[in-house]
Amino acid sequence: SQQGEEDPQALSIQEGENATMNCSYKTSINNLQWYRQNSGRGLVHLILIRSNEREKHSGRLRVTLDTSKKSSSLLITASRAADTASYFCATRDAGGTSYGKLTFGQGTILTVHP
Amino acid sequence: DTAVSQTPKYLVTQMGNDKSIKCEQNLGHDTMYWYKQDSKKFLKIMFSYNNKELIINETVPNRFSPKSPDKAHLNLHINSLELGDSAVYFCASSPPGITQYFGPGTRLTVL
């Protein structure tokens, strides 16, 4: 079954508004990461939150993690047209080797209108 | 000064052909990966190598054969291409267990 399912699949907002994306996963994790993909480009890492952390900030990004609900959210505040992209969560399973794979969700397509 | 580079960026070929995609990273990472992104943007890991050794092989058909001549390079060779192989293939690298750095992708179209 698919790990890292995201909600909503698509989000359309106006510049200046906040955007919230959610991610649910199924297994115990070591960390959860958020990536961004601009159209036709590779993924770019945004932020990592470890399983023992509940909240993390980076600039206009705020990530929360609730391991009891196996869910995470990414909040982008004061969005800009340049934030238009697909956003993916990815989980690294707990245990195993430190070379553990990342399992990606299907992503949320965010469109920010100027 | 590109961190992770892939060639070619686009690849259009006929069914049954054999093709290769090359990946190089200049970040000094020990671990490299190949991912496949389908038309619905679902990104799935195919292979992972650590220091030239295969550590993850996600039930990929044996028509796909990764090769790592050194820890800075991980190439992907695909034999007998099928229509379903059409996708965007991403290479990535990382220090152990940490964030991954992705290449720009190779869009493969099999006709």
Short mmCIF file of C-alpha atoms in Angstrom, two decimals:
data_model
loop_
_atom_site.label_atom_id
_atom_site.label_comp_id
_atom_site.label_asym_id
_atom_site.label_seq_id
_atom_site.Cartn_x
_atom_site.Cartn_y
_atom_site.Cartn_z
CA SER A 1 0.00 0.00 0.00
CA GLN A 2 1.14 3.53 -0.63
CA GLN A 3 2.94 5.45 2.09
CA GLY A 4 2.75 9.23 2.32
CA GLU A 5 -0.65 10.06 0.92
CA GLU A 6 -1.25 13.74 0.51
CA ASP A 7 -4.27 15.91 0.79
CA PRO A 8 -5.47 17.88 -1.04
CA GLN A 9 -4.30 16.67 -4.43
CA ALA A 10 -4.58 20.21 -5.76
CA LEU A 11 -4.79 23.58 -4.05
CA SER A 12 -5.44 26.95 -5.69
CA ILE A 13 -5.03 30.17 -3.70
CA GLN A 14 -4.34 33.86 -4.12
CA GLU A 15 -0.99 35.48 -3.40
CA GLY A 16 -0.67 36.43 0.23
CA GLU A 17 -2.89 33.61 1.48
CA ASN A 18 -1.59 30.68 3.48
CA ALA A 19 -1.40 27.19 1.98
CA THR A 20 -1.72 24.05 4.08
CA MET A 21 -0.95 20.57 2.79
CA ASN A 22 -1.35 17.35 4.73
CA CYS A 23 0.42 14.03 4.55
CA SER A 24 -0.52 10.70 6.11
CA TYR A 25 1.66 7.63 6.34
CA LYS A 26 1.31 4.07 7.55
CA THR A 27 4.53 2.81 9.15
CA SER A 28 6.80 3.93 11.98
CA ILE A 29 9.21 6.52 10.70
CA ASN A 30 12.65 7.88 11.48
CA ASN A 31 11.95 11.20 9.82
CA LEU A 32 9.58 12.90 7.41
CA GLN A 33 10.72 15.28 4.72
CA TRP A 34 8.99 17.73 2.42
CA TYR A 35 10.17 18.34 -1.12
CA ARG A 36 9.13 20.75 -3.81
CA GLN A 37 9.08 20.11 -7.56
CA ASN A 38 8.72 22.88 -10.07
CA SER A 39 7.24 21.86 -13.41
CA GLY A 40 9.77 19.94 -15.47
CA ARG A 41 12.41 19.98 -12.74
CA GLY A 42 13.84 17.69 -10.09
CA LEU A 43 12.78 17.68 -6.46
CA VAL A 44 14.28 20.14 -4.03
CA HIS A 45 14.44 19.41 -0.31
CA LEU A 46 12.55 21.91 1.85
CA ILE A 47 12.55 20.69 5.41
CA LEU A 48 13.10 17.56 7.53
CA ILE A 49 11.35 16.77 10.79
CA ARG A 50 12.50 13.88 12.97
CA SER A 51 10.10 11.48 14.66
CA ASN A 52 10.82 13.00 18.09
CA GLU A 53 10.01 16.53 16.91
CA ARG A 54 6.53 18.04 16.75
CA GLU A 55 7.07 21.26 14.89
CA LYS A 56 9.73 22.89 12.79
CA HIS A 57 10.06 26.23 11.04
CA SER A 58 12.12 27.41 8.11
CA GLY A 59 11.42 30.89 6.77
CA ARG A 60 7.78 30.91 5.60
CA LEU A 61 7.48 27.15 6.08
CA ARG A 62 6.05 25.47 9.14
CA VAL A 63 5.90 21.70 9.44
CA THR A 64 4.11 19.73 12.12
CA LEU A 65 4.33 16.04 12.85
CA ASP A 66 1.85 13.94 14.83
CA THR A 67 3.27 10.44 15.13
CA SER A 68 0.20 9.19 17.03
CA LYS A 69 -1.95 10.05 14.02
CA LYS A 70 0.82 9.28 11.53
CA SER A 71 0.33 12.60 9.85
CA SER A 72 2.20 15.78 9.00
CA SER A 73 1.26 19.15 7.64
CA LEU A 74 3.17 21.76 5.68
CA LEU A 75 2.08 25.37 6.01
CA ILE A 76 3.37 28.01 3.63
CA THR A 77 2.56 31.48 4.92
CA ALA A 78 2.10 34.61 2.81
CA SER A 79 2.29 32.62 -0.41
CA ARG A 80 3.83 34.00 -3.57
CA ALA A 81 3.28 33.16 -7.23
CA ALA A 82 6.78 31.65 -7.19
CA ASP A 83 5.56 29.04 -4.66
CA THR A 84 3.52 27.43 -7.46
CA ALA A 85 4.84 23.86 -7.62
CA SER A 86 4.11 20.30 -6.55
CA TYR A 87 4.87 19.48 -2.93
CA PHE A 88 5.73 15.96 -1.79
CA CYS A 89 6.13 14.43 1.61
CA ALA A 90 8.56 11.55 1.99
CA THR A 91 9.09 9.22 4.90
CA ARG A 92 12.14 7.28 6.00
CA ASP A 93 11.17 4.16 7.86
CA ALA A 94 12.40 3.54 11.38
CA GLY A 95 14.92 0.75 11.83
CA GLY A 96 16.88 -0.82 9.03
CA THR A 97 20.12 0.61 7.74
CA SER A 98 20.94 4.29 7.69
CA TYR A 99 20.70 4.05 3.92
CA GLY A 100 16.93 3.57 4.22
CA LYS A 101 14.86 4.51 1.26
CA LEU A 102 12.46 7.42 1.14
CA THR A 103 8.85 6.65 0.30
CA PHE A 104 7.09 9.52 -1.45
CA GLY A 105 3.45 10.50 -1.56
CA GLN A 106 1.69 11.53 -4.74
CA GLY A 107 2.04 15.18 -3.98
CA THR A 108 -0.11 18.28 -3.77
CA ILE A 109 -0.17 20.62 -6.75
CA LEU A 110 -0.18 24.18 -5.42
CA THR A 111 -1.14 27.07 -7.68
CA VAL A 112 -0.71 30.59 -6.34
CA HIS A 113 -2.45 33.24 -8.42
CA PRO A 114 -0.88 36.72 -8.54
CA ASP B 1 28.71 23.54 -10.72
CA THR B 2 25.59 21.37 -10.97
CA ALA B 3 25.35 19.07 -7.95
CA VAL B 4 23.54 16.13 -9.57
CA SER B 5 23.45 15.96 -13.34
CA GLN B 6 21.75 13.56 -15.70
CA THR B 7 22.06 12.95 -19.41
CA PRO B 8 20.17 13.00 -21.60
CA LYS B 9 17.34 15.29 -20.52
CA TYR B 10 14.98 13.83 -23.12
CA LEU B 11 15.06 10.39 -24.68
CA VAL B 12 12.64 9.24 -27.37
CA THR B 13 13.04 5.70 -28.64
CA GLN B 14 11.24 2.76 -30.16
CA MET B 15 9.93 -0.26 -28.28
CA GLY B 16 12.49 -3.03 -28.04
CA ASN B 17 15.53 -0.75 -28.07
CA ASP B 18 18.20 -0.60 -25.38
CA LYS B 19 19.09 2.75 -23.84
CA SER B 20 21.18 4.21 -21.02
CA ILE B 21 20.79 7.22 -18.76
CA LYS B 22 23.84 8.63 -17.02
CA CYS B 23 24.04 10.31 -13.63
CA GLU B 24 26.90 12.09 -11.92
CA GLN B 25 27.11 13.87 -8.57
CA ASN B 26 29.87 16.15 -7.35
CA LEU B 27 28.70 16.37 -3.76
CA GLY B 28 30.93 13.64 -2.42
CA HIS B 29 27.94 11.58 -1.28
CA ASP B 30 28.30 7.85 -0.80
CA THR B 31 24.70 6.95 -1.67
CA MET B 32 22.95 7.35 -5.00
CA TYR B 33 19.44 6.46 -6.14
CA TRP B 34 17.27 6.02 -9.19
CA TYR B 35 13.58 6.94 -9.04
CA LYS B 36 10.80 6.60 -11.59
CA GLN B 37 8.03 9.23 -11.73
CA ASP B 38 4.95 8.15 -13.63
CA SER B 39 2.39 10.27 -15.46
CA LYS B 40 0.46 10.80 -12.21
CA LYS B 41 3.63 12.20 -10.63
CA PHE B 42 3.99 9.23 -8.30
CA LEU B 43 7.69 8.91 -7.43
CA LYS B 44 8.94 5.43 -6.67
CA ILE B 45 12.45 4.31 -5.79
CA MET B 46 14.02 1.76 -8.11
CA PHE B 47 17.58 1.29 -6.90
CA SER B 48 20.02 2.58 -4.35
CA TYR B 49 23.79 2.19 -4.31
CA ASN B 50 26.16 2.92 -1.47
CA ASN B 51 29.82 3.21 -2.36
CA LYS B 52 29.28 1.32 -5.62
CA GLU B 53 27.35 -1.49 -3.94
CA LEU B 54 23.67 -2.20 -4.57
CA ILE B 55 21.67 -1.82 -1.35
CA ILE B 56 18.08 -1.35 -2.53
CA ASN B 57 16.42 -3.08 -5.47
CA GLU B 58 12.69 -2.51 -5.47
CA THR B 59 11.41 -5.42 -7.55
CA VAL B 60 12.33 -3.69 -10.74
CA PRO B 61 12.25 -5.87 -13.89
CA ASN B 62 15.67 -7.25 -14.67
CA ARG B 63 15.56 -5.33 -17.96
CA PHE B 64 16.75 -2.45 -15.78
CA SER B 65 20.38 -2.72 -14.77
CA PRO B 66 22.11 -0.02 -12.75
CA LYS B 67 25.86 0.30 -12.93
CA SER B 68 28.08 2.30 -10.60
CA PRO B 69 31.65 2.61 -11.93
CA ASP B 70 32.58 4.81 -8.98
CA LYS B 71 30.72 6.44 -6.13
CA ALA B 72 30.15 9.65 -8.12
CA HIS B 73 28.36 7.90 -10.97
CA LEU B 74 25.26 5.73 -11.20
CA ASN B 75 24.07 4.86 -14.67
CA LEU B 76 20.82 3.13 -15.62
CA HIS B 77 20.70 0.77 -18.56
CA ILE B 78 17.34 -0.42 -19.86
CA ASN B 79 17.02 -3.37 -22.24
CA SER B 80 14.10 -4.18 -24.52
CA LEU B 81 12.20 -0.98 -23.77
CA GLU B 82 8.44 -1.25 -23.34
CA LEU B 83 5.67 1.34 -23.62
CA GLY B 84 5.18 1.22 -19.85
CA ASP B 85 8.74 2.35 -19.30
CA SER B 86 7.76 5.84 -20.46
CA ALA B 87 8.24 8.09 -17.44
CA VAL B 88 10.60 10.64 -15.95
CA TYR B 89 13.62 9.05 -14.30
CA PHE B 90 15.38 10.91 -11.52
CA CYS B 91 18.79 10.30 -10.07
CA ALA B 92 19.51 11.47 -6.53
CA SER B 93 22.33 11.34 -4.02
CA SER B 94 22.59 11.78 -0.27
CA PRO B 95 24.76 11.40 2.79
CA PRO B 96 23.58 8.34 4.74
CA GLY B 97 19.97 8.64 5.84
CA ILE B 98 19.67 12.35 5.31
CA THR B 99 18.04 14.53 2.66
CA GLN B 100 18.37 13.65 -0.97
CA TYR B 101 19.58 15.86 -3.79
CA PHE B 102 17.84 15.26 -7.07
CA GLY B 103 18.98 15.62 -10.63
CA PRO B 104 16.84 17.43 -13.22
CA GLY B 105 15.31 14.22 -14.56
CA THR B 106 15.32 12.36 -17.87
CA ARG B 107 12.01 12.17 -19.70
CA LEU B 108 11.88 8.83 -21.49
CA THR B 109 9.26 8.31 -24.18
CA VAL B 110 8.90 4.86 -25.70
CA LEU B 111 7.00 4.79 -29.00
#
